[in-house]
PDB file of C-alpha atoms and ligand atoms in Angstrom:
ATOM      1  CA  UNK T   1      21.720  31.843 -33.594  1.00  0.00           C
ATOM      2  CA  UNK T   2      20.557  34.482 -30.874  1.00  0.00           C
ATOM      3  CA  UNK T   3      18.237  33.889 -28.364  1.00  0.00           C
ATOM      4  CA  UNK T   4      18.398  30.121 -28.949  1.00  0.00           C
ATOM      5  CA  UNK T   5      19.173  28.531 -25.886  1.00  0.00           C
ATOM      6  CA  UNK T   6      20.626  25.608 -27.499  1.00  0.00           C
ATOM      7  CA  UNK T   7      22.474  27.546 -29.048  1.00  0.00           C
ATOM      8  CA  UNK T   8      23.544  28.906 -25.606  1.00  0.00           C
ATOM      9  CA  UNK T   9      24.242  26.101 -23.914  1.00  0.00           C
ATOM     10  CA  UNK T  10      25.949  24.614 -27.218  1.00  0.00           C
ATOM     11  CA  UNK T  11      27.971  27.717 -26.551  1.00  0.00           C
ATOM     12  CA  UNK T  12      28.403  27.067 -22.825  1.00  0.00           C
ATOM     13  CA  UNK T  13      26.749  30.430 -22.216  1.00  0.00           C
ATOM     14  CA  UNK T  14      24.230  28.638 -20.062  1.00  0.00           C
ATOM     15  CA  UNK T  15      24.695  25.809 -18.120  1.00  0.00           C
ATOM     16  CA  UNK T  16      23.516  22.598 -18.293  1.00  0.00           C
ATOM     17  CA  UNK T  17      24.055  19.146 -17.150  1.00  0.00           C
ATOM     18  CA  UNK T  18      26.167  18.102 -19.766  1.00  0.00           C
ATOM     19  CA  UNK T  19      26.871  14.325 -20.558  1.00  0.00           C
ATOM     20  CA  UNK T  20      28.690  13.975 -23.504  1.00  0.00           C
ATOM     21  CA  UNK T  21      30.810  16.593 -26.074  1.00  0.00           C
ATOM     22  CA  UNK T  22      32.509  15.882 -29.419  1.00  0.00           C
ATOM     23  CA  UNK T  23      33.277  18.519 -32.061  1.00  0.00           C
ATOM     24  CA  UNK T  24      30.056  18.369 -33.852  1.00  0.00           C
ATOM     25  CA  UNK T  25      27.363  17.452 -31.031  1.00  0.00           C
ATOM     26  CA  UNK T  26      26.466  18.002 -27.131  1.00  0.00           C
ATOM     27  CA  UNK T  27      24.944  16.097 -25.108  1.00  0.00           C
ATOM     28  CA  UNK T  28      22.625  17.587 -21.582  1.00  0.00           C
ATOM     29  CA  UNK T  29      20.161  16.568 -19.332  1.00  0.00           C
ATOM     30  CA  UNK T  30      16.454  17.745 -20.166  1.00  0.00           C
ATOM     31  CA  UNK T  31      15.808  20.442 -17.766  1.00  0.00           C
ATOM     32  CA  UNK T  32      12.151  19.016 -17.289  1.00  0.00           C
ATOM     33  CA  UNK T  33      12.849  15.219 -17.155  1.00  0.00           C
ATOM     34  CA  UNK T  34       9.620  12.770 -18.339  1.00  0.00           C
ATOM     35  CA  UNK T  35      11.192   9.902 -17.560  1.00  0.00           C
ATOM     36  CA  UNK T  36      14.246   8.579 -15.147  1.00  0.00           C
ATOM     37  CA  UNK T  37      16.759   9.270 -18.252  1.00  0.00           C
ATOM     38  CA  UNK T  38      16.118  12.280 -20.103  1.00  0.00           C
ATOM     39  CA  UNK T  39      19.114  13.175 -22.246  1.00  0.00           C
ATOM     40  CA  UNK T  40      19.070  15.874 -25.282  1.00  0.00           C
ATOM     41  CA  UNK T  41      21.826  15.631 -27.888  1.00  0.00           C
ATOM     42  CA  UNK T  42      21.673  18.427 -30.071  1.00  0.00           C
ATOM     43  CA  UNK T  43      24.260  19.808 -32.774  1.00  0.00           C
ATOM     44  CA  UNK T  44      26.176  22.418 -32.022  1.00  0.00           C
ATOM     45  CA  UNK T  45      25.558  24.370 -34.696  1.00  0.00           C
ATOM     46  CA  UNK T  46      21.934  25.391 -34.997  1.00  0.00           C
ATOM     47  CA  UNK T  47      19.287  24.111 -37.203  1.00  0.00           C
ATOM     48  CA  UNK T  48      15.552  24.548 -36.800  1.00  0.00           C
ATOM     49  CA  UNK T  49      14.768  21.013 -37.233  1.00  0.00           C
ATOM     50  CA  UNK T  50      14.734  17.985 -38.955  1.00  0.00           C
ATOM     51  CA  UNK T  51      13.960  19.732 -42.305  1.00  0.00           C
ATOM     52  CA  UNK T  52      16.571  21.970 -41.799  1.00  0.00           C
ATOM     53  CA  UNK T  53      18.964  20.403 -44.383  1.00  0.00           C
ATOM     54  CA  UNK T  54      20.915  19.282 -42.226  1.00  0.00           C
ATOM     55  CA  UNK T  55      24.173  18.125 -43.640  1.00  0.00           C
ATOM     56  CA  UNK T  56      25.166  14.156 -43.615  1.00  0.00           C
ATOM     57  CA  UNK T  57      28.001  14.737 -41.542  1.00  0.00           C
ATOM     58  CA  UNK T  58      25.839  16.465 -38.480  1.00  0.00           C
ATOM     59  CA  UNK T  59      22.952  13.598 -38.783  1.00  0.00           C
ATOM     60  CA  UNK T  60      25.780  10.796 -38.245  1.00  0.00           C
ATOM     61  CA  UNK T  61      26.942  12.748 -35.216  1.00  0.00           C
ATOM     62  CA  UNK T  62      24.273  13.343 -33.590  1.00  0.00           C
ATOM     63  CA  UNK T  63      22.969   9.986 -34.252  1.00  0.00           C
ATOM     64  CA  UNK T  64      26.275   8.020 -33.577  1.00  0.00           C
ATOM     65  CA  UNK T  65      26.056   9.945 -30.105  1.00  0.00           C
ATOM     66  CA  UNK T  66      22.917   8.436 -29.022  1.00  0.00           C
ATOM     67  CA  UNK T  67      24.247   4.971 -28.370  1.00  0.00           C
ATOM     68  CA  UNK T  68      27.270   6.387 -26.147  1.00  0.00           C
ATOM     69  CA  UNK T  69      24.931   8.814 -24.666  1.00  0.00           C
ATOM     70  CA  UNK T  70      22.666   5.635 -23.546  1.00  0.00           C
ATOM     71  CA  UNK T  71      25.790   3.847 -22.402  1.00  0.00           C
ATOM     72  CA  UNK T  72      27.141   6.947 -20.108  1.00  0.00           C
ATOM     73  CA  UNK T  73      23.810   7.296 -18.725  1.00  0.00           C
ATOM     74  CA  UNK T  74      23.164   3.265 -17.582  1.00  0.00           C
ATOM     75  CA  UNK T  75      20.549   2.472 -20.104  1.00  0.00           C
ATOM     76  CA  UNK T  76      22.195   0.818 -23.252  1.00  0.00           C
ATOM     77  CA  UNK T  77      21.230  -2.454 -21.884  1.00  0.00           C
ATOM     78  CA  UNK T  78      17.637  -2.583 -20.664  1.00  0.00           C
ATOM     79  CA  UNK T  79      16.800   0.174 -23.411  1.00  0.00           C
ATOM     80  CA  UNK T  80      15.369   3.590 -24.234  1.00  0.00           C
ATOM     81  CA  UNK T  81      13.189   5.577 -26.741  1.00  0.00           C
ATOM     82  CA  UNK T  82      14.531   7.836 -29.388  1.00  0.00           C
ATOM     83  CA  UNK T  83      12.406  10.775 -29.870  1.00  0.00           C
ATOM     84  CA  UNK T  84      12.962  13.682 -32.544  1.00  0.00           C
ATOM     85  CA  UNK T  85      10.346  16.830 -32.611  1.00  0.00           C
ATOM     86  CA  UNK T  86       9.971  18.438 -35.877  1.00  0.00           C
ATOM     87  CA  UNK T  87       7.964  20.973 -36.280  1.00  0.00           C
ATOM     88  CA  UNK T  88       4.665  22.373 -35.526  1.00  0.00           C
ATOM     89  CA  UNK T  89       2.397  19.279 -35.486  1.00  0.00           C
ATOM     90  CA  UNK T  90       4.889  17.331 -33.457  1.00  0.00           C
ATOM     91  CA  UNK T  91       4.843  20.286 -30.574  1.00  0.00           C
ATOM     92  CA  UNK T  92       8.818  21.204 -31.092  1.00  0.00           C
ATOM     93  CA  UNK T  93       8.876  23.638 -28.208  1.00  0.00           C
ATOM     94  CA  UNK T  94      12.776  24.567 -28.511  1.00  0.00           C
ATOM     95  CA  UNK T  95      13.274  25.354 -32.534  1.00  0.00           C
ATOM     96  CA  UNK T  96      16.966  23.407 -32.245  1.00  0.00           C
ATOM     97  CA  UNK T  97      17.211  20.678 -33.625  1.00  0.00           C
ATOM     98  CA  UNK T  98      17.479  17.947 -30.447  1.00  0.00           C
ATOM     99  CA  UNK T  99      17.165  14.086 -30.318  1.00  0.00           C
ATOM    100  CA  UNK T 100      15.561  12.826 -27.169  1.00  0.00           C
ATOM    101  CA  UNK T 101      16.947   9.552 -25.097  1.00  0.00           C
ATOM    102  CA  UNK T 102      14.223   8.551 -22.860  1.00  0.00           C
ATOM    103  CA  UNK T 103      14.500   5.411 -20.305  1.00  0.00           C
ATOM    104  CA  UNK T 104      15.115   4.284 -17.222  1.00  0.00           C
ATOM    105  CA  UNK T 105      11.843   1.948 -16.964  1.00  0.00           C
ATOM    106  CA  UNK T 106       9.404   0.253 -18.975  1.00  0.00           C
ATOM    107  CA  UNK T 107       6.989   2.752 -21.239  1.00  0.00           C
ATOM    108  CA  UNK T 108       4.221   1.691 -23.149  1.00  0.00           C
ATOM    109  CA  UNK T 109       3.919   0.862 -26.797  1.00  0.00           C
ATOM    110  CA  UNK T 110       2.669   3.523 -27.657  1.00  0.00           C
ATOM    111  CA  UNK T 111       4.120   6.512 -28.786  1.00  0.00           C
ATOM    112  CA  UNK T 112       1.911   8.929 -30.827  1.00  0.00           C
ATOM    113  CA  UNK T 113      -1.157  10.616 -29.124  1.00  0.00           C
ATOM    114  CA  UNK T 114      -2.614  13.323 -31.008  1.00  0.00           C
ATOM    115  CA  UNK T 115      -4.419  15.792 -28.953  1.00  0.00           C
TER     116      UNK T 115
HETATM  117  P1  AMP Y 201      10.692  19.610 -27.661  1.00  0.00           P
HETATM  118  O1  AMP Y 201       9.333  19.781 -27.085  1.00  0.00           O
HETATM  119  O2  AMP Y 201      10.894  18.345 -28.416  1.00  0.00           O
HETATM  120  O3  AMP Y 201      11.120  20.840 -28.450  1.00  0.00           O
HETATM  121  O4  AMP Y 201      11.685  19.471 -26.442  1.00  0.00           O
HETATM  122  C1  AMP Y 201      12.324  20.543 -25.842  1.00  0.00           C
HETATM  123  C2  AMP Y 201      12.878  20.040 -24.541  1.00  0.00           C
HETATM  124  O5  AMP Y 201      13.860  20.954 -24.093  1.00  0.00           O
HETATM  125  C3  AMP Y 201      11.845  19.884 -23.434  1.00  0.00           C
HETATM  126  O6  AMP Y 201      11.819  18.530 -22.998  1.00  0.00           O
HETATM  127  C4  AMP Y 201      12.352  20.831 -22.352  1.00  0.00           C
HETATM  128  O7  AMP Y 201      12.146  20.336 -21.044  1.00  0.00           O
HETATM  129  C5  AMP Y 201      13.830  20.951 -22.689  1.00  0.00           C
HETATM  130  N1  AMP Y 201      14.488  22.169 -22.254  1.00  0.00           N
HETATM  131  C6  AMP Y 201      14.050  23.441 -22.405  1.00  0.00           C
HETATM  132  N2  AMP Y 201      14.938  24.310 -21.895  1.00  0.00           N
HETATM  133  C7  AMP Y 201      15.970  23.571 -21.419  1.00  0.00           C
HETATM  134  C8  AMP Y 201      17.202  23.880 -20.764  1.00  0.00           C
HETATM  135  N3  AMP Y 201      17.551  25.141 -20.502  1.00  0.00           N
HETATM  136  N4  AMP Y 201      18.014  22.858 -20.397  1.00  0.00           N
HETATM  137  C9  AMP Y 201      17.655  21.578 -20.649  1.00  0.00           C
HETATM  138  N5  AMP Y 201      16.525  21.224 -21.268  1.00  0.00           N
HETATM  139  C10 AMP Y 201      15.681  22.202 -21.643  1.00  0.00           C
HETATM  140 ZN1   ZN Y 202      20.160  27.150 -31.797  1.00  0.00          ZN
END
């Protein structure tokens, strides 16, 4: 998709800290990190979110590269948070579909906080 920069950097067009690649999904360091670990795995084909009818096939992916994307980056042990932004209310603020691994230290409970 044009001016996605996902799509870019899915595309290797623009560069990225990249952490993990398969055929399906790629796996970069969040340009703005909130936390120690802040990975993005995204698919490399583009869809707007997770209401995007996104096939089977691509969910597995991009889920089965979370746990090796954990590992790579040190925190498959002491653990991390899974975060997916979809949509309007939940602030998506790149419209690519992206899964967020976030660790590196202990976070609180909490995870929703409405503004
Ligand atoms: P979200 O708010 O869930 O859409 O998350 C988008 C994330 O993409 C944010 O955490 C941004 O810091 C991150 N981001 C935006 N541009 C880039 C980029 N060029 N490289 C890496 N991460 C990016
Ligand atoms: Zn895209």
């Amino acid at each position: 998709m044009e001016n996605c920069i996902f799509c870019m950097i899915a595309g290797h067009e623009l560069d990225a800290r990249v952490i993990y690649e398969d055929d399906t999904v790629l796996a970069f360091d969040d340009i703005t990190p909130q936390a120690p670990v802040h990975t993005l795995v995204i698919p490399k084909t583009h869809f707007d979110n997770m209401s995007a009818d996104v096939p089977v096939d691509v969910l597995t992916a991009l889920f089965s590269a979370v746990p090796k994307v954990a590992a790579l980056k040190g925190v498959d042990q002491s653990g991390y948070r899974v975060i997916v932004n979809s949509g309007r209310d939940a602030s998506q603020s790149v419209a690519h579909l992206h899964v967020h691994i976030l660790g590196g230290g202990a976070m609180s409970h909490g995870m929703v906080h409405f503004e």
